[in-house]
Each structure stands twice: as structure tokens, then as C-alpha cells.
Short mmCIF file of N, CA and C in Angstrom, two decimals:
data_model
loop_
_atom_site.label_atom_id
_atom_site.label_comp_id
_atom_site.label_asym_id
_atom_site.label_seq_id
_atom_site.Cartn_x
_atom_site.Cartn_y
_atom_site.Cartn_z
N UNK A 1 89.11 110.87 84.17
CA UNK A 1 88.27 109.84 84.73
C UNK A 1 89.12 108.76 85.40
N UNK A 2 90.24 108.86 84.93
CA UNK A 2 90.96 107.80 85.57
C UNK A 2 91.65 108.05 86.51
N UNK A 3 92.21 109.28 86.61
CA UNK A 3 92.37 109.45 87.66
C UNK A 3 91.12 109.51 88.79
N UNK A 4 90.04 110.15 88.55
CA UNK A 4 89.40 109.88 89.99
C UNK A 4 89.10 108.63 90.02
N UNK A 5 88.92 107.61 89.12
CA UNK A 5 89.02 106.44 89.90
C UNK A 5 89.83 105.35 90.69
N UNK A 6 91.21 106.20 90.67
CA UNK A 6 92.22 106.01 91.23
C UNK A 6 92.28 106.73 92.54
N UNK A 7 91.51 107.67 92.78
CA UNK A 7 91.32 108.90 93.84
C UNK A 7 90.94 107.70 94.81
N UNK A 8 89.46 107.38 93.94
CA UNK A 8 88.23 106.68 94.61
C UNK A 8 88.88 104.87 95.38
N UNK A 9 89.65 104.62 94.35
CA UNK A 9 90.77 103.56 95.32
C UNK A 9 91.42 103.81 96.17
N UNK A 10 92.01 104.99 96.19
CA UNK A 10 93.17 105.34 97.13
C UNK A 10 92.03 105.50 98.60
N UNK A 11 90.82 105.66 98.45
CA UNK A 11 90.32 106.67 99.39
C UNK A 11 89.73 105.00 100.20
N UNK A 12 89.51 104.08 99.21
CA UNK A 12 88.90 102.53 99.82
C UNK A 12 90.25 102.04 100.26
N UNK A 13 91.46 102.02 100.02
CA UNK A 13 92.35 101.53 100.56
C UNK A 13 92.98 102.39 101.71
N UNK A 14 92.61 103.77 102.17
CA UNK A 14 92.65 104.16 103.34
C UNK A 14 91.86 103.57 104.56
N UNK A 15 90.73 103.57 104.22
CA UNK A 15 89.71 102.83 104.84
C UNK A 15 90.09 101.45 105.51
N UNK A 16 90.60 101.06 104.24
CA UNK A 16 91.23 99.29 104.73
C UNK A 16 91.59 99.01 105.02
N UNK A 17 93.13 99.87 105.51
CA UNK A 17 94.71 100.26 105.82
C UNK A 17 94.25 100.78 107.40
N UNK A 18 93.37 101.75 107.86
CA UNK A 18 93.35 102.08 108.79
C UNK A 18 92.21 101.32 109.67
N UNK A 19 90.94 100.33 108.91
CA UNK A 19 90.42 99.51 110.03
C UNK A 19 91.70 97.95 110.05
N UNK A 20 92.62 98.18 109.09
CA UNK A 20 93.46 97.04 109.75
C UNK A 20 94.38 97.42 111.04
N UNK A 21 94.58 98.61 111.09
CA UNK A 21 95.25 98.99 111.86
C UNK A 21 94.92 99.15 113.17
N UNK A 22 93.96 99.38 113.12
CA UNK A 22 92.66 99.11 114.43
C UNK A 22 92.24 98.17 114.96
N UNK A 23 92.06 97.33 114.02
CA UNK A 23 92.45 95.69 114.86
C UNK A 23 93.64 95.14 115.09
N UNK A 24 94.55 95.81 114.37
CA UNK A 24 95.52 95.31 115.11
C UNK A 24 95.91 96.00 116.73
N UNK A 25 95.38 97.14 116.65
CA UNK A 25 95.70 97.60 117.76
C UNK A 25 95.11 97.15 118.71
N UNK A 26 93.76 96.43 118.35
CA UNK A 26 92.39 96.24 119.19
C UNK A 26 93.00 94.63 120.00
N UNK A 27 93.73 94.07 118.98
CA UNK A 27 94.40 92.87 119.38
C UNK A 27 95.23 92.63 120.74
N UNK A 28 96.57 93.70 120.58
CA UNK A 28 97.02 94.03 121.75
C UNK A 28 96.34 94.60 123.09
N UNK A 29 95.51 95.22 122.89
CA UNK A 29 94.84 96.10 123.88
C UNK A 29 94.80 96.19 124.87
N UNK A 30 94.35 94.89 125.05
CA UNK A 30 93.81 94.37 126.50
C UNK A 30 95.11 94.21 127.14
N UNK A 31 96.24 93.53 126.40
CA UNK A 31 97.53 93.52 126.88
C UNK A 31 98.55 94.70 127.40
N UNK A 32 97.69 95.75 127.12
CA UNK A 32 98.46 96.51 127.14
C UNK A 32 99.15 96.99 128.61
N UNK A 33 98.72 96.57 129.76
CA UNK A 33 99.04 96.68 130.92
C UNK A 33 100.62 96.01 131.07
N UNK A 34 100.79 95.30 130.11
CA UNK A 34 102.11 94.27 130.44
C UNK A 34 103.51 95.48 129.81
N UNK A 35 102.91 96.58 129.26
CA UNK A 35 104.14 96.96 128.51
C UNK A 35 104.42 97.66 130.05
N UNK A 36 104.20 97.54 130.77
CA UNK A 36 104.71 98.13 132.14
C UNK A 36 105.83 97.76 132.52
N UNK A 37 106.01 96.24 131.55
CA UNK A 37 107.19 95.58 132.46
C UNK A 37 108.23 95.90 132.44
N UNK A 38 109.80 95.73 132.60
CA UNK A 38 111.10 96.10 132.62
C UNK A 38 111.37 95.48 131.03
N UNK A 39 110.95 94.32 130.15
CA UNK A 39 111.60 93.72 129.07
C UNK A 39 110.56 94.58 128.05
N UNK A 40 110.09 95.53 128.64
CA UNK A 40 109.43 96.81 127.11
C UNK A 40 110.66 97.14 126.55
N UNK A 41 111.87 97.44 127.11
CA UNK A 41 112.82 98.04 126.40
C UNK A 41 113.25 96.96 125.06
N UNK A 42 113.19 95.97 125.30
CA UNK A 42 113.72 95.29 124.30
C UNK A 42 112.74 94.74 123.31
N UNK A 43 111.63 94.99 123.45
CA UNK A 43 110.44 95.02 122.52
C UNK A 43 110.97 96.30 121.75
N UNK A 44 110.14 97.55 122.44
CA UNK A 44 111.12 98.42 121.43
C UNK A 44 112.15 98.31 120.33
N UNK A 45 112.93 97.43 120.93
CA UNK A 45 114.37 97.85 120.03
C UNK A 45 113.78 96.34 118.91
N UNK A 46 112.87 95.73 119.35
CA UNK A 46 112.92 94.44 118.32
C UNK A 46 111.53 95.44 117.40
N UNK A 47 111.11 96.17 117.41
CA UNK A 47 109.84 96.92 116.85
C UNK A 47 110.38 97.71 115.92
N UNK A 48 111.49 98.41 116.20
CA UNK A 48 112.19 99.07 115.68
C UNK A 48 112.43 98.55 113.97
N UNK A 49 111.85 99.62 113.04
CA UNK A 49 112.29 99.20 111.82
C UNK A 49 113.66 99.79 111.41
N UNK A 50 114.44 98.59 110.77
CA UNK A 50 115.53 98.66 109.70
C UNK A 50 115.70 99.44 108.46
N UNK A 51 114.63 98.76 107.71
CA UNK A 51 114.44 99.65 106.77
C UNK A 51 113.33 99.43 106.12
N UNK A 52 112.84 100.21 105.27
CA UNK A 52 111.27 100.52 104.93
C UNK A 52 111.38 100.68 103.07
N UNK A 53 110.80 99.66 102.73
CA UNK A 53 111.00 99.67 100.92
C UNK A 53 109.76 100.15 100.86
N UNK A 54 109.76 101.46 100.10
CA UNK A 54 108.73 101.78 99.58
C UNK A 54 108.99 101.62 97.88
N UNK A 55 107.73 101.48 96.73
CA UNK A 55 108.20 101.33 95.61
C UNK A 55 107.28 102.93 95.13
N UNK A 56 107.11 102.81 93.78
CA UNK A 56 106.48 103.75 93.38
C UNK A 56 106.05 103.47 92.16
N UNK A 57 104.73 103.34 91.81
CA UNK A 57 103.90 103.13 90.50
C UNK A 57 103.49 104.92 89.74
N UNK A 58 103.86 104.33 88.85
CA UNK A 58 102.96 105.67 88.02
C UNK A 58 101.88 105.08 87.47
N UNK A 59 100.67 106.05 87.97
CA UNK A 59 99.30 106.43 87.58
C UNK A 59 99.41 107.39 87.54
N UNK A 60 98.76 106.96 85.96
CA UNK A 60 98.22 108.57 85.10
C UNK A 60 99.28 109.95 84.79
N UNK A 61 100.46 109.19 85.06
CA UNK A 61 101.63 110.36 85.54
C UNK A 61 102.00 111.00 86.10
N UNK A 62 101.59 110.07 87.53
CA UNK A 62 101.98 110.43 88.96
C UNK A 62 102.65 109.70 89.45
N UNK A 63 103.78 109.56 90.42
CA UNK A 63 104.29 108.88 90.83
C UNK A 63 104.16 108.88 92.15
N UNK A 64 103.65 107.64 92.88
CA UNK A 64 103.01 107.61 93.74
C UNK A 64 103.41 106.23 94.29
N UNK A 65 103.48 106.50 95.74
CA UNK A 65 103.92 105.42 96.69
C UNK A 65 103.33 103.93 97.08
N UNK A 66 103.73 102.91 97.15
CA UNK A 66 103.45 102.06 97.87
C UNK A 66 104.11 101.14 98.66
N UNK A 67 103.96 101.09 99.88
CA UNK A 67 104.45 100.26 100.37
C UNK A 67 104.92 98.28 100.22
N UNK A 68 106.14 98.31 99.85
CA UNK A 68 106.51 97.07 99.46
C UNK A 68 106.67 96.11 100.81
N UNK A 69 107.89 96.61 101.62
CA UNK A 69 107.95 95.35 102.57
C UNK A 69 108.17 96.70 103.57
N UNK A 70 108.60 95.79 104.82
CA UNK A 70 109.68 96.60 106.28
C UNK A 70 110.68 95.45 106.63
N UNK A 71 111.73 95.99 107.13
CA UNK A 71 112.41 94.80 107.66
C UNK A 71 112.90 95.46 108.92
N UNK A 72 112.76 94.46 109.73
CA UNK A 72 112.84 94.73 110.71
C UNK A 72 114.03 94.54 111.76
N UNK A 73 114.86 94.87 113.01
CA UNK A 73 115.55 94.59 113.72
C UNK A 73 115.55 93.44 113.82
N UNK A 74 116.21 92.41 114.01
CA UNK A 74 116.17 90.95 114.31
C UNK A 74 115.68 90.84 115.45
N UNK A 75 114.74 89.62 115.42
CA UNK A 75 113.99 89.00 117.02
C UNK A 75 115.12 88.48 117.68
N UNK A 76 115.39 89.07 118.58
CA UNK A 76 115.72 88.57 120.09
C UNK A 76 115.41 86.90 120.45
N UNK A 77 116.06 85.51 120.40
CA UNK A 77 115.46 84.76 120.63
C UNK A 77 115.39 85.05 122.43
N UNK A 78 114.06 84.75 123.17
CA UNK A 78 113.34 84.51 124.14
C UNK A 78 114.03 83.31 125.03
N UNK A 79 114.84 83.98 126.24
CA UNK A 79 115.41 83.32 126.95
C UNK A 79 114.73 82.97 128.22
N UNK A 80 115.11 82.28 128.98
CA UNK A 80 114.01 81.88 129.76
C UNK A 80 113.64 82.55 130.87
N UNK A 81 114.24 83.49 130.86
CA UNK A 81 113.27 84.09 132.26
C UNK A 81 112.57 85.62 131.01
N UNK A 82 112.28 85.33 130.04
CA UNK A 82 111.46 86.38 129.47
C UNK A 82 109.79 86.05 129.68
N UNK A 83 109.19 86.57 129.69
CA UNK A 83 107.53 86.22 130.06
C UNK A 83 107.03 85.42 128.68
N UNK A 84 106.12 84.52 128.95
CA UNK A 84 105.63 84.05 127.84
C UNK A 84 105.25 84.54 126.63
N UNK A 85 104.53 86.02 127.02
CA UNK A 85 104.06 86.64 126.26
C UNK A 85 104.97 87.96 125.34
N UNK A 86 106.15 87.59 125.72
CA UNK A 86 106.98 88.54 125.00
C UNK A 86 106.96 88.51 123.38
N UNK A 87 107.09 87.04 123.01
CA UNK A 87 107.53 87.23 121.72
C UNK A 87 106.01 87.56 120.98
N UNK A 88 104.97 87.07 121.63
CA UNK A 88 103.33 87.63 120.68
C UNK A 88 103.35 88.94 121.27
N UNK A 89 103.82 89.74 121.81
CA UNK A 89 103.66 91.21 121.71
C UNK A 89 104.65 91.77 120.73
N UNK A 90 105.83 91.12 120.76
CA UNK A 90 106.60 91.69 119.39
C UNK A 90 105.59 91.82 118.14
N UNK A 91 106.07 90.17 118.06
CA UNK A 91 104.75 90.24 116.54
C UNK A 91 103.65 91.19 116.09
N UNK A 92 102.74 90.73 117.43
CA UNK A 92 101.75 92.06 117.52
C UNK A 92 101.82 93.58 117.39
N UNK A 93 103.06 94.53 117.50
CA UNK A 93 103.05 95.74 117.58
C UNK A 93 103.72 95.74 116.15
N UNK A 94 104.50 94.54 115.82
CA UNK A 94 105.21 94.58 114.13
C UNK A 94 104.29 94.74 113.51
N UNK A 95 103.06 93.81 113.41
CA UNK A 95 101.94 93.82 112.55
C UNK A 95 100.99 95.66 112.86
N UNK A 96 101.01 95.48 113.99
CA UNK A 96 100.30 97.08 114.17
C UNK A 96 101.44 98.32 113.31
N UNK A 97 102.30 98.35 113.65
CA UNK A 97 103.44 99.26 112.69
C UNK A 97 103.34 99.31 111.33
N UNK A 98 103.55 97.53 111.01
CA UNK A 98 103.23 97.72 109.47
C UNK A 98 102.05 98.39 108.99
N UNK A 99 100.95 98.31 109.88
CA UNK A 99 99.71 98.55 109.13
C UNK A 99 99.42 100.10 108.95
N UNK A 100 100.08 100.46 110.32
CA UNK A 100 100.27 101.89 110.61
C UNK A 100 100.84 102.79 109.49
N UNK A 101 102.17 102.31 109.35
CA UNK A 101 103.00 102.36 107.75
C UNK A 101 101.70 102.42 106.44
N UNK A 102 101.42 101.05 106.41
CA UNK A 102 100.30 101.21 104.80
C UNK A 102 99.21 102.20 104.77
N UNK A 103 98.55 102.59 106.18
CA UNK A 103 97.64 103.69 106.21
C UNK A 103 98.18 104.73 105.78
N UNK A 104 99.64 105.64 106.36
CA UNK A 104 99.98 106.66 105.93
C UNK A 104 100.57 107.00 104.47
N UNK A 105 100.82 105.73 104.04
CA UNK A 105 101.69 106.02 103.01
C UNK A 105 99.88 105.80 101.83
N UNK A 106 99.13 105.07 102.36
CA UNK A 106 98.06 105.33 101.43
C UNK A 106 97.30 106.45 101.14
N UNK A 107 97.32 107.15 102.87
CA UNK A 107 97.05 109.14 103.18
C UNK A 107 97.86 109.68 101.86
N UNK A 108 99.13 109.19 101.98
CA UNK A 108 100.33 109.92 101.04
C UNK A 108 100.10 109.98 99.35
N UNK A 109 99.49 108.34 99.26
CA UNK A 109 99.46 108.33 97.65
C UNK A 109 97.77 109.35 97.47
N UNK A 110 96.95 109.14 98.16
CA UNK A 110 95.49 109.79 97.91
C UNK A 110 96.01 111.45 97.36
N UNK A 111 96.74 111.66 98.45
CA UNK A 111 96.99 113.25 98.38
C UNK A 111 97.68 113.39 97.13
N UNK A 112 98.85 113.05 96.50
CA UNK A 112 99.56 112.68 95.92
C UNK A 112 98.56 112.90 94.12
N UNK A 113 97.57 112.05 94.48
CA UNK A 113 96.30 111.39 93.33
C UNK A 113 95.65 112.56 93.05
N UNK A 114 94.99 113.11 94.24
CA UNK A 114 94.35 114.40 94.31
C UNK A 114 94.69 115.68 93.84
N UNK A 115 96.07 116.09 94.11
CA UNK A 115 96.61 117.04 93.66
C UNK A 115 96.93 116.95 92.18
N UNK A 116 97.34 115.91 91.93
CA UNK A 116 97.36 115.77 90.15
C UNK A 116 95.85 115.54 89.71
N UNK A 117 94.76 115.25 90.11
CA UNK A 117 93.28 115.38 89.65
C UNK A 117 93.29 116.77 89.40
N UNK A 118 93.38 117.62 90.50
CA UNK A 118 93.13 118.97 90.49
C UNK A 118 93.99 119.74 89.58
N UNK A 119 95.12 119.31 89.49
CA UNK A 119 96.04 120.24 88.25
C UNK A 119 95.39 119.70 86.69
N UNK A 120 94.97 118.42 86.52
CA UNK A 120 94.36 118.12 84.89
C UNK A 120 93.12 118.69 85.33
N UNK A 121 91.85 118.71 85.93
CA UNK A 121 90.82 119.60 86.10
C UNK A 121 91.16 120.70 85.40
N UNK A 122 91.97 121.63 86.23
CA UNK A 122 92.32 123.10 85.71
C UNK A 122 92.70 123.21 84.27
N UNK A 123 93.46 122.03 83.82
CA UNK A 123 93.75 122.20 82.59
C UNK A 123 92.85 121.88 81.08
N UNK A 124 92.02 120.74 81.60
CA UNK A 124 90.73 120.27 81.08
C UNK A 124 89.73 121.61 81.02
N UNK A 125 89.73 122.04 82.01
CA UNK A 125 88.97 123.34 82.20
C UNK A 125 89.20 124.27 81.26
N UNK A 126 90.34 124.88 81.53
CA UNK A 126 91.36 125.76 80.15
C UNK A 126 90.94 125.50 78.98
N UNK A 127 91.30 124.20 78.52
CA UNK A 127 90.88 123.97 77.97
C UNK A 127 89.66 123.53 76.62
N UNK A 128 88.29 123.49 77.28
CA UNK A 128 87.06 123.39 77.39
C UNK A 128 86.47 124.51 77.08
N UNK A 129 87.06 125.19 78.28
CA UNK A 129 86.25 126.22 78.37
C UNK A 129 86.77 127.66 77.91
N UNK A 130 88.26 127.98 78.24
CA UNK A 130 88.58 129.32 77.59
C UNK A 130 88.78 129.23 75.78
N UNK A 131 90.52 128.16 75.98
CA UNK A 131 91.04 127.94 74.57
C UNK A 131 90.31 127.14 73.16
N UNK A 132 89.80 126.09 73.44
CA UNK A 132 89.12 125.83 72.59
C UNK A 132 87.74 126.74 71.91
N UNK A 133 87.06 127.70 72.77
CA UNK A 133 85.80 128.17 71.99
C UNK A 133 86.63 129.51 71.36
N UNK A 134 87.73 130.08 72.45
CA UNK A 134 88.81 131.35 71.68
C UNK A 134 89.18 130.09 70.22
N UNK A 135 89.30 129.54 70.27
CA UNK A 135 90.05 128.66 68.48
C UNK A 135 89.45 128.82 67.86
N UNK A 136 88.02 128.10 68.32
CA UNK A 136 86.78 128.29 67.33
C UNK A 136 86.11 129.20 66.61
N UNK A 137 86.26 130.49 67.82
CA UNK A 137 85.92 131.36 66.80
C UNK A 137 87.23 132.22 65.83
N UNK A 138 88.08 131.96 66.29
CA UNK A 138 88.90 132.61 65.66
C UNK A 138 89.15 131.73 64.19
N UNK A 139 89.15 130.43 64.21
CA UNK A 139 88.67 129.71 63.02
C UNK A 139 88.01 130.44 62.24
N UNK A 140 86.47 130.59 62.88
CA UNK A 140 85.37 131.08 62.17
C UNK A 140 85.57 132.75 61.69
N UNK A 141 86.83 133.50 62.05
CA UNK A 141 86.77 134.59 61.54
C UNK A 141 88.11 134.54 60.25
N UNK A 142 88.60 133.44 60.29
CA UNK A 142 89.92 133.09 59.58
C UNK A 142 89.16 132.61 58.19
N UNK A 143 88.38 131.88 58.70
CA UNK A 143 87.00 131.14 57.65
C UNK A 143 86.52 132.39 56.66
N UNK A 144 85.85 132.93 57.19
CA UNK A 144 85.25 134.63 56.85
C UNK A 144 86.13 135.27 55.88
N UNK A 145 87.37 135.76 56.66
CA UNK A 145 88.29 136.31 55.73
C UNK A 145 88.76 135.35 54.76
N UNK A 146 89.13 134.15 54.76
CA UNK A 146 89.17 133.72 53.46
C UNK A 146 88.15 133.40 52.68
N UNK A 147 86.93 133.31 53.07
CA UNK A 147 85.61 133.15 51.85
C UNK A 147 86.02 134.78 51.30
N UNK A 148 85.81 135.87 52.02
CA UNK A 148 85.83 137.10 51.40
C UNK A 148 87.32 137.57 50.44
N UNK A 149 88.17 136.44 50.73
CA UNK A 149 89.55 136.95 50.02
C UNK A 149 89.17 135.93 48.75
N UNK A 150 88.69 135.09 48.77
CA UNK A 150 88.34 134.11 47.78
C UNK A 150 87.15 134.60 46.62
N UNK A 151 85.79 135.21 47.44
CA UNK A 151 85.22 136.14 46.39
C UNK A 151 86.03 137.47 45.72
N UNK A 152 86.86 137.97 46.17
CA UNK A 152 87.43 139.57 45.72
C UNK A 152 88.39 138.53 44.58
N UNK A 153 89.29 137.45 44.94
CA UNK A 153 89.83 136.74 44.02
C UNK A 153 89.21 136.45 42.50
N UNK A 154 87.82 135.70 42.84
CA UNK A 154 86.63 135.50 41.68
C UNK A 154 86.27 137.06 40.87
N UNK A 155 86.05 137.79 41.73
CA UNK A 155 85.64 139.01 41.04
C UNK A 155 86.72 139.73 40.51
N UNK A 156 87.97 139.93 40.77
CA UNK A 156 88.76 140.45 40.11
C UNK A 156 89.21 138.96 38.71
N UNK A 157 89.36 137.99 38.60
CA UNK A 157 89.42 137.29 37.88
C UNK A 157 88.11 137.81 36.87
N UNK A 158 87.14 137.84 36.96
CA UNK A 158 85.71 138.49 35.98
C UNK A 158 86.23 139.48 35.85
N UNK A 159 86.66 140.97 36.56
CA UNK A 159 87.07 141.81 35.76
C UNK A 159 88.37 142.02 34.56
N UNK A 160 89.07 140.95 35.08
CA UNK A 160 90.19 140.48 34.13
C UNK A 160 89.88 140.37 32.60
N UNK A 161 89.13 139.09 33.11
CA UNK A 161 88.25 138.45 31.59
C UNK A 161 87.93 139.20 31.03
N UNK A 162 86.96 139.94 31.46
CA UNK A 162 86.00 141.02 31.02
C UNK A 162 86.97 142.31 29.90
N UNK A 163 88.02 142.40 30.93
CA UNK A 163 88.94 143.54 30.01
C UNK A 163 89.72 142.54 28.79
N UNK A 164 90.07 141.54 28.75
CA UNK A 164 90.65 141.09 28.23
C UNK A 164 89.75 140.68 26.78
N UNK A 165 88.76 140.17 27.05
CA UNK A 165 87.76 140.26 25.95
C UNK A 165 87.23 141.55 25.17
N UNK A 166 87.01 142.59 25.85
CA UNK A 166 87.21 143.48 25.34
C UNK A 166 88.54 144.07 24.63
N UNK A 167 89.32 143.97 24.89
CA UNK A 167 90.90 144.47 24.13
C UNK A 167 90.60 143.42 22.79
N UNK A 168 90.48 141.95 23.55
CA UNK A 168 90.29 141.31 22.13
C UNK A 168 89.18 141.81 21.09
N UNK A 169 88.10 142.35 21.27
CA UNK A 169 87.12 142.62 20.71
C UNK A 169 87.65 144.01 20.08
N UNK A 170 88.69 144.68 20.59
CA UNK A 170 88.74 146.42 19.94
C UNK A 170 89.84 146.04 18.74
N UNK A 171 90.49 145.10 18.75
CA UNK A 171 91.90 144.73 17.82
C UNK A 171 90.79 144.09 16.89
N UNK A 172 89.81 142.78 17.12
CA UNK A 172 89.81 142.42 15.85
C UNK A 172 88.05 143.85 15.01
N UNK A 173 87.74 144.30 15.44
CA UNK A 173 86.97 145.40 14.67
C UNK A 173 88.46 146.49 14.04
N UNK A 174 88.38 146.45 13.22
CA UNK A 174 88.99 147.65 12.27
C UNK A 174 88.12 149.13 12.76
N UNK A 175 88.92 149.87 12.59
CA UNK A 175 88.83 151.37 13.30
C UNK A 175 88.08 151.84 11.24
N UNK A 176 86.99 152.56 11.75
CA UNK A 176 86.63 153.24 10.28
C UNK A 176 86.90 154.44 10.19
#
């Protein structure tokens, strides 16, 4: 159960991850005619991630991704013949990247979630349904044979007695 409700998160934080990502894209959009210019190249290289911390939580005994930070190429400070709008398109495609980043890596943990749902299923299943009722009855035939080893026990104990009282009974009568 806990895991699918971890499924059922992973699957709302895809959702969340990818309409952020959509506005962020939706943000730039209109701008997008400007990446025509000659200073795209150096957007690029300022877009460009460094390095990418991902961490990893265990749920349920999975180990599964999340995105911690990005760090990024250092900004370029904006010299003056750069267009005004250079440094809010950096920003803007950083923020679209990152978000881009948290969608997939949330694709990553769902799948991740899912596949370990489906391996305890199978085993819950096994479980449930083959091994436990095979126990049960095999209990119940273990049960059986020992009630029946337990009566043959009782009854040979009575025939014991039985002879034994008799032997006692033939010693103390005198033979005539």
C-alpha cells in the first residue's frame, strides 16, 4: 500500500514537473525568434550544466532519485553591446532545463516505484495465494497425523495396562 501511494505521488509530481516545464517554456516562446541572433552561442555555453546533484531516498526499499540542485556554467557578465534581453533568456532556458531535469528524473523515480510495486505484488501474490494455503494444509495433514499418532499412543498405553494388570492378577491367584 505504500508503495502505490508513492506510485500515486510520483505520478502527481510528473504532472507538476512537466506543466512547470511548459510554462517555462511558454515564457520564452514568444522570444523565441531572438535565438536567431549571433550571441545564441554564448547562451548555450552559459545553459550549459556543470554538474547535476542528484540525491537518492529510499522508499519502501527502493532507491530512487531526486533531484537536489544543477550548477551551472558561470553567467557571462553582459557587456555592452550584448542585447538587453540576453541575460533574461539565460535565466529563462536555466529555469526551463531545470524543470526539464525534475520531469525526467520524476519519469525515472515513477518507473523506478513501479517496478518494485510489481515485484512485491508477485510476491504478495505467492504468497497469498500459492504458499500460504500449500502451509495450511499441509499443517492440517501434520495435525491429522499427529492426532492419529497420539490416539495409537493412548491405545497402546490401554493395552499395556491392560496386560500388566493382568500378569498382576495371574501372580497374586495361586495356581490350584
Amino acid at each position: 500500500m505504500l508503495l502505490q501511494a508513492e506510485v500515486n505521488k510520483a505520478k502527481d509530481e510528473i504532472t507538476r514537473n512537466f506543466r512547470l516545464y511548459k510554462e517555462e517554456i511558454l515564457t520564452f516562446e514568444t522570444s523565441v525568434k531572438l535565438l536567431s541572433d549571433p550571441s545564441i552561442d554564448e547562451i548555450k555555453d552559459q545553459v550549459a550544466i556543470k554538474k547535476k546533484n542528484v540525491i537518492y531516498d529510499n522508499i519502501a526499499g527502493t532507491e530512487v532519485p531526486t533531484l537536489d540542485s544543477i550548477d551551472f556554467k558561470e553567467k557571462v557578465k553582459t557587456a555592452l553591446y550584448k542585447p538587453f534581453w540576453h541575460d533574461d533568456m539565460v535565466d529563462h532556458l536555466r529555469c526551463a532545463k531545470k524543470a526539464f531535469l525534475k520531469w525526467k528524473i520524476s519519469e525515472e523515480k515513477k518507473a523506478l516505484l513501479e517496478e518494485e510495486l510489481r515485484s512485491v505484488s508477485i510476491r504478495v501474490n505467492l504468497f497469498e495465494k500459492r504458499l500460504i494455503p500449500r502451509t495450511e494444509s499441509e499443517i492440517s495433514q501434520i495435525r491429522i497425523f499427529l492426532g492419529d499418532q497420539d490416539l495409537a499412543a493412548v491405545s497402546l498405553s490401554k493395552l499395556a495396562k491392560e496386560k500388566l494388570e493382568k500378569r498382576k492378577l495371574e501372580k497374586e491367584i495361586p495356581c490350584r
